[in-house]
XYZ file of C-alpha atoms in Angstrom:
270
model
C 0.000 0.000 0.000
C 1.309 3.438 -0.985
C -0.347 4.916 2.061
C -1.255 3.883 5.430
C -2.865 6.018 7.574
C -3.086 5.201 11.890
C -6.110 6.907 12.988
C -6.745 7.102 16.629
C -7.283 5.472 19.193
C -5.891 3.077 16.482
C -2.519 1.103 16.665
C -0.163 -0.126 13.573
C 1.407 -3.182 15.575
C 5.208 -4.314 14.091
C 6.402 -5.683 17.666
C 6.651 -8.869 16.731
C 8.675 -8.508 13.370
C 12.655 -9.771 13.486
C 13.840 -6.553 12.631
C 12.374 -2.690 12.585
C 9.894 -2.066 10.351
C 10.504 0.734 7.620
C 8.286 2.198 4.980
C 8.658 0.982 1.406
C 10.256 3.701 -1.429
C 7.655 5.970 -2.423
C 5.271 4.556 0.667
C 3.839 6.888 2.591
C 3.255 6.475 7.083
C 0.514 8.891 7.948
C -1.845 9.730 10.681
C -3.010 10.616 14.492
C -2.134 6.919 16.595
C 0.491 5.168 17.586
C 2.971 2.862 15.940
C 4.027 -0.176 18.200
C 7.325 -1.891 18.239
C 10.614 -0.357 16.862
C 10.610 1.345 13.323
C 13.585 2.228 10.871
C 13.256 4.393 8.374
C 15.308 4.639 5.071
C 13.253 5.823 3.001
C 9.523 6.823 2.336
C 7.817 9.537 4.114
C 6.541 10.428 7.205
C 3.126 12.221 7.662
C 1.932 13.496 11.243
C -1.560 14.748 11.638
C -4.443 13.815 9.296
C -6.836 16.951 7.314
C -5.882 19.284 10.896
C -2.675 19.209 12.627
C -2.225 16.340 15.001
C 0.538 13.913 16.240
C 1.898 10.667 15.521
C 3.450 8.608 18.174
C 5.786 5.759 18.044
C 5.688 3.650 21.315
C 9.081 2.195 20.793
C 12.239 3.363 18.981
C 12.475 5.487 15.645
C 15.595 5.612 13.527
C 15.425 7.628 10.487
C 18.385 7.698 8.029
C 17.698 9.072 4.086
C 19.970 10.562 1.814
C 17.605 13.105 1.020
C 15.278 9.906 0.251
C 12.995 10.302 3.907
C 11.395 13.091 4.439
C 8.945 14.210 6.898
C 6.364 16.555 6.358
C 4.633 18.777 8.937
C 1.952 21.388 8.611
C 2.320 24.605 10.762
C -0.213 27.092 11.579
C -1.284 29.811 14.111
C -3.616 27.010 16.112
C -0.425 24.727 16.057
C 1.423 22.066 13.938
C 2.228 18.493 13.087
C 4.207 16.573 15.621
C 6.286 13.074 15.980
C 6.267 12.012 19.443
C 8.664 8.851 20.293
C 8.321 6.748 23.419
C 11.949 5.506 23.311
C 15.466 6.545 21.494
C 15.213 8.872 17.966
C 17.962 8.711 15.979
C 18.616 10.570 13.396
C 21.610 9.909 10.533
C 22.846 10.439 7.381
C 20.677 13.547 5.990
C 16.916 13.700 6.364
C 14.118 16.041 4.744
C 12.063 18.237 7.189
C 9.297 19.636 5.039
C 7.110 22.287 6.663
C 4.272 23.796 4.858
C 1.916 26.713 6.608
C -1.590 25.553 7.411
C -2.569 29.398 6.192
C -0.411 31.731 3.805
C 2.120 31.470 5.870
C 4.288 29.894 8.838
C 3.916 32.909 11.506
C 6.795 33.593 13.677
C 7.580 31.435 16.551
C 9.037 28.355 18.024
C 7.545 24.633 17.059
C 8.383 21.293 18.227
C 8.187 18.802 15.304
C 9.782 15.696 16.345
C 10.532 14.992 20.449
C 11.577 11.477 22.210
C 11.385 10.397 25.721
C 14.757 8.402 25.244
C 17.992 9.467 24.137
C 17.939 12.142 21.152
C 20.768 11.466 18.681
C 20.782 14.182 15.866
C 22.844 17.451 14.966
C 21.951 19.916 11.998
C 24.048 17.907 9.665
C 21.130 15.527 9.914
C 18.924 17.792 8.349
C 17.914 19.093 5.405
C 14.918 22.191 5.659
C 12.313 22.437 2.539
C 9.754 24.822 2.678
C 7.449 27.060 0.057
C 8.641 30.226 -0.702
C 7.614 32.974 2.087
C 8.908 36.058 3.929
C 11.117 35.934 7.152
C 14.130 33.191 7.829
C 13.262 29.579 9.306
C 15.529 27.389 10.927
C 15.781 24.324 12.136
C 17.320 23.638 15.502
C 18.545 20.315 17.888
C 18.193 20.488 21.769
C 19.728 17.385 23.045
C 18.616 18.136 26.498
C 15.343 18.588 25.834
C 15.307 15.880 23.460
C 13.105 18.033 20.244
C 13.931 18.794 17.343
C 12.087 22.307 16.524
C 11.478 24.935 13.917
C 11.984 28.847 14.292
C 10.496 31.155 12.511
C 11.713 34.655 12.576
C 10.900 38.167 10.798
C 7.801 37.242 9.272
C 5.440 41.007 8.968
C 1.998 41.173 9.229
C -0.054 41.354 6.576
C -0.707 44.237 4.150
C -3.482 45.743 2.697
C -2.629 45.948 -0.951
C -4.243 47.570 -4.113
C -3.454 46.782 -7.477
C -1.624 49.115 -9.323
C -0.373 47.084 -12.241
C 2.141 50.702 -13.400
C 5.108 48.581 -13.608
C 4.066 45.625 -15.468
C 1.138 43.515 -15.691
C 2.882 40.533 -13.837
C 1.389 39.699 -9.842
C 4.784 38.365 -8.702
C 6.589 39.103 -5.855
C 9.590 41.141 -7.306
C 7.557 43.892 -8.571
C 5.728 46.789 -6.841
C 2.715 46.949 -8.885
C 0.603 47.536 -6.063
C -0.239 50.304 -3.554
C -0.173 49.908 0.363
C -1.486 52.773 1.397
C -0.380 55.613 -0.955
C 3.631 53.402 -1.084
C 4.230 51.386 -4.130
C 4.684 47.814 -2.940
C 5.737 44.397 -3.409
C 2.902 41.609 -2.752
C 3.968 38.682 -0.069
C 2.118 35.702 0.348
C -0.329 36.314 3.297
C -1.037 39.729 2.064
C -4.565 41.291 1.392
C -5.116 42.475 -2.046
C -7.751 44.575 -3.465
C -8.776 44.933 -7.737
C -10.782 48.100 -7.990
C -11.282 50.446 -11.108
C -7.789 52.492 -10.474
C -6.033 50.324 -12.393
C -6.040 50.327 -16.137
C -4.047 47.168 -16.292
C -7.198 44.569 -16.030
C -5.876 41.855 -17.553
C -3.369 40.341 -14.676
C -0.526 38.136 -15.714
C -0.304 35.606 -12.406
C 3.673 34.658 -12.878
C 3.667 32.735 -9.203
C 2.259 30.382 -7.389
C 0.469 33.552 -5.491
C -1.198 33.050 -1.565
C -2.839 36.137 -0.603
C -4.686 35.793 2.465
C -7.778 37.186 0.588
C -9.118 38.772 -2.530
C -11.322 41.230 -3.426
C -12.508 42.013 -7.068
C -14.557 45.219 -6.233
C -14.418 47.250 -10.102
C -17.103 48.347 -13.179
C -14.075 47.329 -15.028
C -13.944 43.815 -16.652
C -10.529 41.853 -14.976
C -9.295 39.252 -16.047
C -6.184 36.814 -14.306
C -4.381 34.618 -16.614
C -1.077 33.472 -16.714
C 1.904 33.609 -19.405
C 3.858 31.106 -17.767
C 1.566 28.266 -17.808
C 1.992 27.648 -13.764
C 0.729 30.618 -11.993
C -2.149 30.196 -9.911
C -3.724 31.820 -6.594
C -3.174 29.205 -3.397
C -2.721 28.199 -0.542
C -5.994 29.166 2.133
C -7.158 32.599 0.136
C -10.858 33.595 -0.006
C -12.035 35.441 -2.897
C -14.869 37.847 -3.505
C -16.468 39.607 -6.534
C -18.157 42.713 -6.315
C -19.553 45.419 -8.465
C -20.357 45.218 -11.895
C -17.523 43.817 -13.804
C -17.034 40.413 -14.902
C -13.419 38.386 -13.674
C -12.339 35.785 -15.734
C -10.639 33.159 -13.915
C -7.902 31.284 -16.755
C -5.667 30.161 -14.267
C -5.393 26.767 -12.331
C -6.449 27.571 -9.250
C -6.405 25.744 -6.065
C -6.993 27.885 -3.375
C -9.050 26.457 -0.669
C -11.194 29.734 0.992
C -14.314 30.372 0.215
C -15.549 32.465 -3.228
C -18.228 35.167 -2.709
C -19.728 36.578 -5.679
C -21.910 40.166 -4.762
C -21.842 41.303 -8.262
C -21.301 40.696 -11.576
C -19.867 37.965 -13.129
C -17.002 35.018 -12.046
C -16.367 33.200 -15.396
């Protein structure tokens, strides 16, 4: 099976195997419960949490060794984030893939636990390799031997702006161009970022050259807008919300997959 999933109260029971279980290349270990009897991973991924954040515990001991080949993937949010609790020893060899991905448009700052152990903590930073989406402020991963975790910092992450399109520069909604208008400043959009359409702009027809998370959008114009994309791959994402108001038309040609809620007031979403 590519995926198996440990919901709980449920247990995934390897005790009584000769030797520690691992997941299969390209097999996935996901869910909320516990895993019983010692696991070793080499490659494969691990999955904490199910559709909300959550933790998956391991009643035994976990070894994880990967050559960039296991990787571990945690969600991180506001309300919390993706944990791997172990009973026993974690070690931690070779060099291993922690992917974090925000639960929202971002990972806010702070400090988050993502794997701990009750037994002996063997790891260092050579261990680890970070992956994360692109997004403002610096994240690092850390080791605390003595308090046997293995955490994430986030630093220098700004709150969110109230943007209005602009589009003087260039038709392109990237985030190396200041097209837009915070306040009366030109601006550069970052992910998490509010952004407004409204009838200032003469630029309508928006050329969406990123994989673009706004926290929300607002499509408030008489004029017709419409967001395409020259690069084939530019989309909005991530948790935005989207609402249409007035009397223009928007014309959606772009792949989204945002997951907020769309609110049309007026006009027309094609």
């Amino acid at each position: 099976s590519p995926l198996i999933t440990v919901v709980s109260p449920g247990r995934f029971d390897v005790a009584g195997l000769d030797s520690p279980w691992s997941t299969a290349l390209g097999q996935t270990l996901a869910g909320n419960g516990v895993v019983t009897g010692p696991v070793a991973i080499v490659q494969g991924t691990i999955t904490p949490g199910l559709e909300g954040v959550g933790t998956l515990s391991f009643s035994n001991n976990l070894s994880l060794a990967g050559y960039y080949v296991t990787t571990n993937l945690f969600r991180i949010g506001a309300a919390g984030n993706d944990k791997i609790y172990v009973a026993g020893d974690l070690t931690v060899s070779e060099t291993v893939v922690v992917r974090v991905v925000p639960t929202g448009p971002v990972i806010p700052n702070g400090t988050y636990t993502l794997m701990k152990c009750g037994g002996t903590l063997t790891a260092d930073l050579s261990n680890l390799a970070l992956d994360h989406p692109a997004q403002t402020g610096t994240l690092t991963l850390g080791v605390n031997t003595v308090t046997k975790e293995i955490y994430l910092t986030v630093t220098g992450v700004a709150s969110a702006a109230n943007l209005t399109w602009l589009g003087d520069v260039s038709a392109d909604w990237d985030m190396a161009t200041a097209n837009w208008r915070n306040g009366g400043a030109a601006s550069l959009f970052t992910s998490g970022d509010n952004v407004t359409f409204n009838d200032t702009s003469s630029a309508t027809n928006v050329n969406i050259a990123v994989d673009a998370g706004p926290a929300a959008v607002t499509v408030n114009a008489t004029k017709d807008y419409v967001f395409d994309t020259t690069a084939g791959t530019g989309k909005i994402t991530g948790t935005a919300s989207l609402l249409k108001n007035n009397t223009g038309s928007l014309t959606l040609v772009t792949d989204n997959d945002y997951t907020g809620t769309t609110t049309i007031l007026g006009g027309r979403v094609i």
